[in-house]
Amino acid sequence: MFTIPLLLLSVVPQVFGCADHQNFMRPGHNEKRQLNISNTGRTPTYWAYEASFNWGKLSPDYHLCQDGTQQSPIALGLNQGLSLYHQPDFSGYPSEVLGNYYNWGYGPAFTFYREPGNYTSLPYMTVDGERMYMTGWHIHSPADHTVGGDRSKAEIHYVHYTADGHERAVVAIRLDPGREDSPFFAQFPPAIHFNDTSAIQNLDMDPMQAIREVSNFSEFWTYKGSLTSPPCKEGLQWFLARNILFTSRLQMQDILGASTFSARAEQEVWGHEVNV
Ligand SMILES: [Zn+2]
């Protein structure tokens, strides 16, 4: 059985919900380009990835974790085919986007700078004519989604919102160690450890680089899913690249050394409409 004393959580508030990963930043007081993560959306949690089967028991607010019909993640495979429709167009991703590099409590993460309440200044992808605005990314380890029964070492989530601030889509890419440096991860300094959630580094990054490293996301699965943490809200469209993004061995050691277990169990439900 998994329990965390509430007292402990009150003094160690760095265990945050993945949730919509909706923390955003405001300009800091002292340095011109120093941005700080506000508390918005980063509330202490009393659930654990290690006990994701029981989330529905913890709070009535989490009922979708138990009785939802489009819960994420799920097992995928080539026997389901690849999507013939809904190709994301990433031409709304600028090559340099300013934001904060930090650790979301489970692994490396990045949140783009925006004014509170403003989503339309963010990088966007376009799917079937709809713009979806990317607030940032975070990494889970091991990967949330399996493909053909194989689970990668990690998975990066590009989180997208509607113009009016609702979670809309996640672009997911599996990560595994390979032979050479990934130019995407070469953009970043060494990962900040999961115990160091107050550390923040400002930098510019190119969100398109990871897309390039998986053949421009030309082959993918898509399905109707949910947040992978309580309250397990549904209505998100998931996109998982068929290709794996390969890092060097040292890059993967850096990622995994800063990460802790954050994969929800695969969901045995039926409403996902894979590739529909
Ligand atoms: Zn996630």
Coordinates of C-alpha atoms and ligand atoms in Angstrom, one line a residue:
M1 CA 0.0 0.0 0.0
F2 CA 1.2 3.4 -0.8
T3 CA 0.9 6.3 1.6
I4 CA 2.6 9.6 2.1
P5 CA 2.1 11.4 5.4
L6 CA 0.3 14.6 4.7
L7 CA 2.7 16.4 7.0
L8 CA 5.6 15.4 4.9
L9 CA 3.9 16.7 1.8
S10 CA 3.3 20.0 3.5
V11 CA 7.0 20.5 4.0
V12 CA 8.1 18.8 0.8
P13 CA 5.9 20.3 -1.8
Q14 CA 8.0 19.4 -4.8
V15 CA 5.9 16.4 -5.7
F16 CA 3.8 18.0 -8.4
G17 CA 1.0 16.7 -10.6
C18 CA 1.9 16.1 -14.2
A19 CA -1.7 17.1 -14.9
D20 CA -1.9 19.5 -17.7
H21 CA 1.7 20.4 -16.9
Q22 CA 0.1 23.9 -16.8
N23 CA 2.6 25.9 -14.9
F24 CA 3.4 29.1 -16.6
M25 CA 5.8 31.9 -15.9
R26 CA 5.8 35.5 -15.1
P27 CA 8.8 37.8 -15.6
G28 CA 10.9 37.9 -12.5
H29 CA 11.5 41.0 -10.4
N30 CA 15.2 41.3 -10.6
E31 CA 16.7 40.2 -13.9
K32 CA 15.3 41.2 -17.2
R33 CA 15.2 37.7 -18.6
Q34 CA 14.8 35.8 -15.4
L35 CA 11.5 34.0 -15.5
N36 CA 9.9 32.3 -12.6
I37 CA 7.4 29.5 -12.5
S38 CA 4.3 30.5 -10.6
N39 CA 2.5 28.1 -8.4
T40 CA -0.4 27.9 -10.7
G41 CA -1.3 24.3 -11.5
R42 CA 1.6 22.9 -9.4
T43 CA -0.2 21.7 -6.4
P44 CA 1.1 19.0 -4.1
T45 CA -0.2 15.6 -4.8
Y46 CA -1.0 12.5 -2.8
W47 CA -1.2 10.1 -5.6
A48 CA 1.7 8.1 -7.0
Y49 CA 2.5 6.7 -10.4
E50 CA 3.5 3.5 -8.6
A51 CA -0.2 3.1 -7.6
S52 CA -2.0 4.3 -10.6
F53 CA -4.5 1.5 -10.5
N54 CA -6.0 3.1 -7.4
W55 CA -6.3 6.8 -8.4
G56 CA -10.1 6.5 -8.7
K57 CA -10.3 5.6 -5.0
L58 CA -8.4 8.7 -3.7
S59 CA -11.0 11.4 -4.6
P60 CA -14.4 11.7 -6.2
D61 CA -12.6 14.3 -8.4
Y62 CA -10.6 11.5 -9.9
H63 CA -13.5 9.3 -11.0
L64 CA -12.5 9.5 -14.7
C65 CA -9.2 7.7 -13.7
Q66 CA -11.5 4.7 -12.9
D67 CA -14.6 5.0 -15.1
G68 CA -13.3 7.0 -18.1
T69 CA -13.5 5.4 -21.5
Q70 CA -10.7 7.3 -23.2
Q71 CA -7.9 7.0 -20.7
S72 CA -4.2 7.2 -21.5
P73 CA -1.7 5.7 -22.1
I74 CA -2.5 2.7 -24.2
A75 CA -0.6 0.0 -26.0
L76 CA -0.1 0.7 -29.7
G77 CA 1.3 -1.4 -32.5
L78 CA 1.7 -1.6 -36.3
N79 CA -1.1 -4.1 -36.3
Q80 CA -3.4 -1.1 -35.8
G81 CA -1.9 0.6 -38.8
L82 CA -0.7 4.2 -38.8
S83 CA -2.8 7.3 -39.1
L84 CA -3.8 8.2 -42.6
Y85 CA -5.4 11.5 -41.4
H86 CA -4.9 14.4 -39.0
Q87 CA -1.2 15.0 -40.0
P88 CA 0.1 17.8 -37.7
D89 CA 1.6 20.8 -39.4
F90 CA 4.4 22.2 -37.3
S91 CA 5.1 25.3 -39.4
G92 CA 3.8 27.4 -36.5
Y93 CA 6.9 26.4 -34.4
P94 CA 9.5 29.2 -34.4
S95 CA 13.1 28.1 -34.3
E96 CA 13.9 29.9 -31.1
V97 CA 11.5 30.0 -28.2
L98 CA 12.3 31.5 -24.8
G99 CA 11.4 29.6 -21.7
N100 CA 12.4 27.9 -18.5
Y101 CA 14.3 24.7 -18.3
Y102 CA 13.6 22.9 -15.0
N103 CA 12.5 19.5 -13.5
W104 CA 8.7 19.0 -13.1
G105 CA 9.4 16.7 -10.1
Y106 CA 9.8 13.5 -12.2
G107 CA 12.1 14.5 -15.0
P108 CA 13.4 17.3 -17.3
A109 CA 10.8 19.9 -18.4
F110 CA 10.6 23.2 -20.2
T111 CA 7.8 25.8 -20.2
F112 CA 7.7 28.6 -22.7
Y113 CA 7.3 32.1 -21.6
R114 CA 3.9 33.7 -22.1
E115 CA 1.8 36.4 -20.5
P116 CA -0.7 34.9 -18.0
G117 CA -3.9 34.1 -19.9
N118 CA -2.3 34.5 -23.3
Y119 CA -1.9 31.2 -25.3
T120 CA -1.9 32.5 -28.9
S121 CA 1.6 33.9 -28.6
L122 CA 2.9 30.4 -28.2
P123 CA 4.3 28.0 -30.8
Y124 CA 1.4 26.2 -32.5
M125 CA 0.8 23.2 -34.6
T126 CA -2.2 23.0 -36.9
V127 CA -4.3 19.8 -37.2
D128 CA -7.3 19.7 -39.6
G129 CA -7.3 23.5 -39.7
E130 CA -7.2 24.0 -35.9
R131 CA -4.4 25.7 -34.1
M132 CA -3.1 24.1 -30.9
Y133 CA -0.7 26.1 -28.8
M134 CA 2.4 24.4 -27.2
T135 CA 3.0 25.5 -23.6
G136 CA 6.1 23.4 -23.2
W137 CA 7.3 19.8 -22.7
H138 CA 8.2 17.3 -20.1
I139 CA 9.7 13.8 -20.0
H140 CA 8.3 10.7 -18.4
S141 CA 10.4 7.6 -17.7
P142 CA 10.0 4.9 -18.7
A143 CA 7.8 5.6 -21.7
D144 CA 4.0 5.8 -21.2
H145 CA 3.1 4.1 -24.5
T146 CA 4.4 0.7 -25.6
V147 CA 4.6 -0.2 -29.3
G148 CA 4.4 -3.8 -30.2
G149 CA 5.0 -4.6 -26.6
D150 CA 8.2 -2.7 -26.4
R151 CA 8.7 0.1 -23.9
S152 CA 11.3 2.8 -24.5
K153 CA 13.4 4.3 -21.8
A154 CA 11.6 7.6 -21.8
E155 CA 9.0 9.7 -23.6
I156 CA 8.7 13.4 -24.2
H157 CA 5.4 15.1 -24.3
Y158 CA 4.8 18.4 -26.2
V159 CA 1.6 19.7 -24.5
H160 CA -0.8 21.8 -26.5
Y161 CA -3.7 24.0 -25.5
T162 CA -6.6 25.7 -27.2
A163 CA -6.5 29.4 -27.7
D164 CA -8.8 29.8 -24.7
G165 CA -6.6 27.7 -22.4
H166 CA -7.9 24.2 -22.3
E167 CA -5.7 21.1 -22.7
R168 CA -6.1 20.0 -26.3
A169 CA -3.4 17.6 -27.5
V170 CA -0.1 15.9 -26.7
V171 CA 2.6 15.2 -29.2
A172 CA 4.5 12.2 -27.8
I173 CA 7.9 10.9 -28.9
R174 CA 9.6 7.9 -27.5
L175 CA 13.3 8.2 -26.5
D176 CA 16.0 5.5 -26.4
P177 CA 19.8 5.5 -26.3
G178 CA 21.5 5.2 -29.7
R179 CA 24.9 5.8 -31.1
E180 CA 25.1 9.6 -31.6
D181 CA 24.2 12.8 -29.8
S182 CA 20.6 14.0 -30.4
P183 CA 20.8 17.6 -31.6
F184 CA 17.5 18.3 -29.8
F185 CA 19.0 17.3 -26.4
A186 CA 22.3 19.0 -27.3
Q187 CA 20.4 22.3 -27.0
F188 CA 20.1 21.9 -23.2
P189 CA 22.5 22.1 -20.3
P190 CA 22.8 19.0 -18.0
A191 CA 19.4 18.0 -16.7
I192 CA 18.2 19.4 -13.3
H193 CA 17.6 16.6 -10.8
F194 CA 14.1 15.7 -9.6
N195 CA 15.0 16.7 -6.1
D196 CA 15.9 20.2 -7.3
T197 CA 12.5 21.5 -8.4
S198 CA 13.2 25.1 -7.5
A199 CA 16.1 25.4 -10.0
I200 CA 15.2 27.2 -13.2
Q201 CA 17.4 28.1 -16.2
N202 CA 16.2 30.5 -18.9
L203 CA 17.1 29.6 -22.4
D204 CA 16.0 29.6 -26.0
M205 CA 15.2 26.3 -27.6
D206 CA 14.1 25.0 -31.0
P207 CA 11.0 22.8 -30.6
M208 CA 11.1 21.7 -34.2
Q209 CA 14.3 19.9 -33.7
A210 CA 12.7 16.9 -32.0
I211 CA 10.2 16.7 -34.8
R212 CA 13.0 16.6 -37.4
E213 CA 14.6 13.8 -35.5
V214 CA 11.6 11.6 -36.0
S215 CA 11.3 12.0 -39.8
N216 CA 9.2 15.2 -39.4
F217 CA 6.5 13.2 -37.7
S218 CA 5.5 11.7 -41.0
E219 CA 4.3 8.4 -39.5
F220 CA 2.3 8.3 -36.3
W221 CA -0.6 7.0 -34.4
T222 CA -3.4 9.3 -33.1
Y223 CA -6.2 8.6 -30.6
K224 CA -8.6 10.2 -28.2
G225 CA -7.1 10.1 -24.7
S226 CA -6.7 11.8 -21.4
L227 CA -4.2 13.3 -19.0
T228 CA -1.9 10.6 -17.6
S229 CA -2.3 11.8 -14.1
P230 CA -5.2 12.7 -11.8
P231 CA -7.8 14.0 -12.5
C232 CA -7.3 12.0 -15.8
K233 CA -9.3 14.6 -17.7
E234 CA -10.4 13.4 -21.2
G235 CA -10.8 15.2 -24.5
L236 CA -7.2 15.3 -25.5
Q237 CA -6.0 14.1 -28.8
W238 CA -2.8 12.1 -28.7
F239 CA -0.2 11.9 -31.4
L240 CA 2.6 9.3 -31.0
A241 CA 5.5 9.3 -33.6
R242 CA 6.3 5.9 -35.0
N243 CA 10.0 6.7 -35.0
I244 CA 12.0 6.8 -31.9
L245 CA 14.2 9.7 -31.1
F246 CA 17.7 8.4 -30.3
T247 CA 20.0 10.1 -27.9
S248 CA 23.6 9.2 -27.2
R249 CA 24.2 6.9 -24.2
L250 CA 25.5 9.9 -22.2
Q251 CA 22.5 12.0 -23.0
M252 CA 20.1 9.2 -21.9
Q253 CA 22.1 8.7 -18.7
D254 CA 21.7 12.4 -18.1
I255 CA 17.9 12.3 -18.6
L256 CA 17.4 9.1 -16.6
G257 CA 19.7 10.3 -13.8
A258 CA 17.5 13.3 -13.3
S259 CA 14.2 11.3 -13.5
T260 CA 12.1 9.2 -11.3
F261 CA 9.3 6.7 -12.2
S262 CA 6.4 8.5 -14.0
A263 CA 4.6 6.1 -16.3
R264 CA 1.0 5.4 -15.7
A265 CA -0.2 1.8 -16.3
E266 CA -1.7 1.2 -19.7
Q267 CA -5.5 1.6 -19.8
E268 CA -7.8 -1.3 -20.8
V269 CA -10.6 0.8 -22.1
W270 CA -12.3 1.0 -25.4
G271 CA -13.1 4.5 -26.5
H272 CA -9.9 5.6 -28.1
E273 CA -10.8 5.6 -31.8
V274 CA -7.2 4.9 -32.8
N275 CA -6.3 6.5 -36.1
V276 CA -9.9 7.4 -36.8
Ligands
ZN1 ZN 2.9 13.9 -19.7

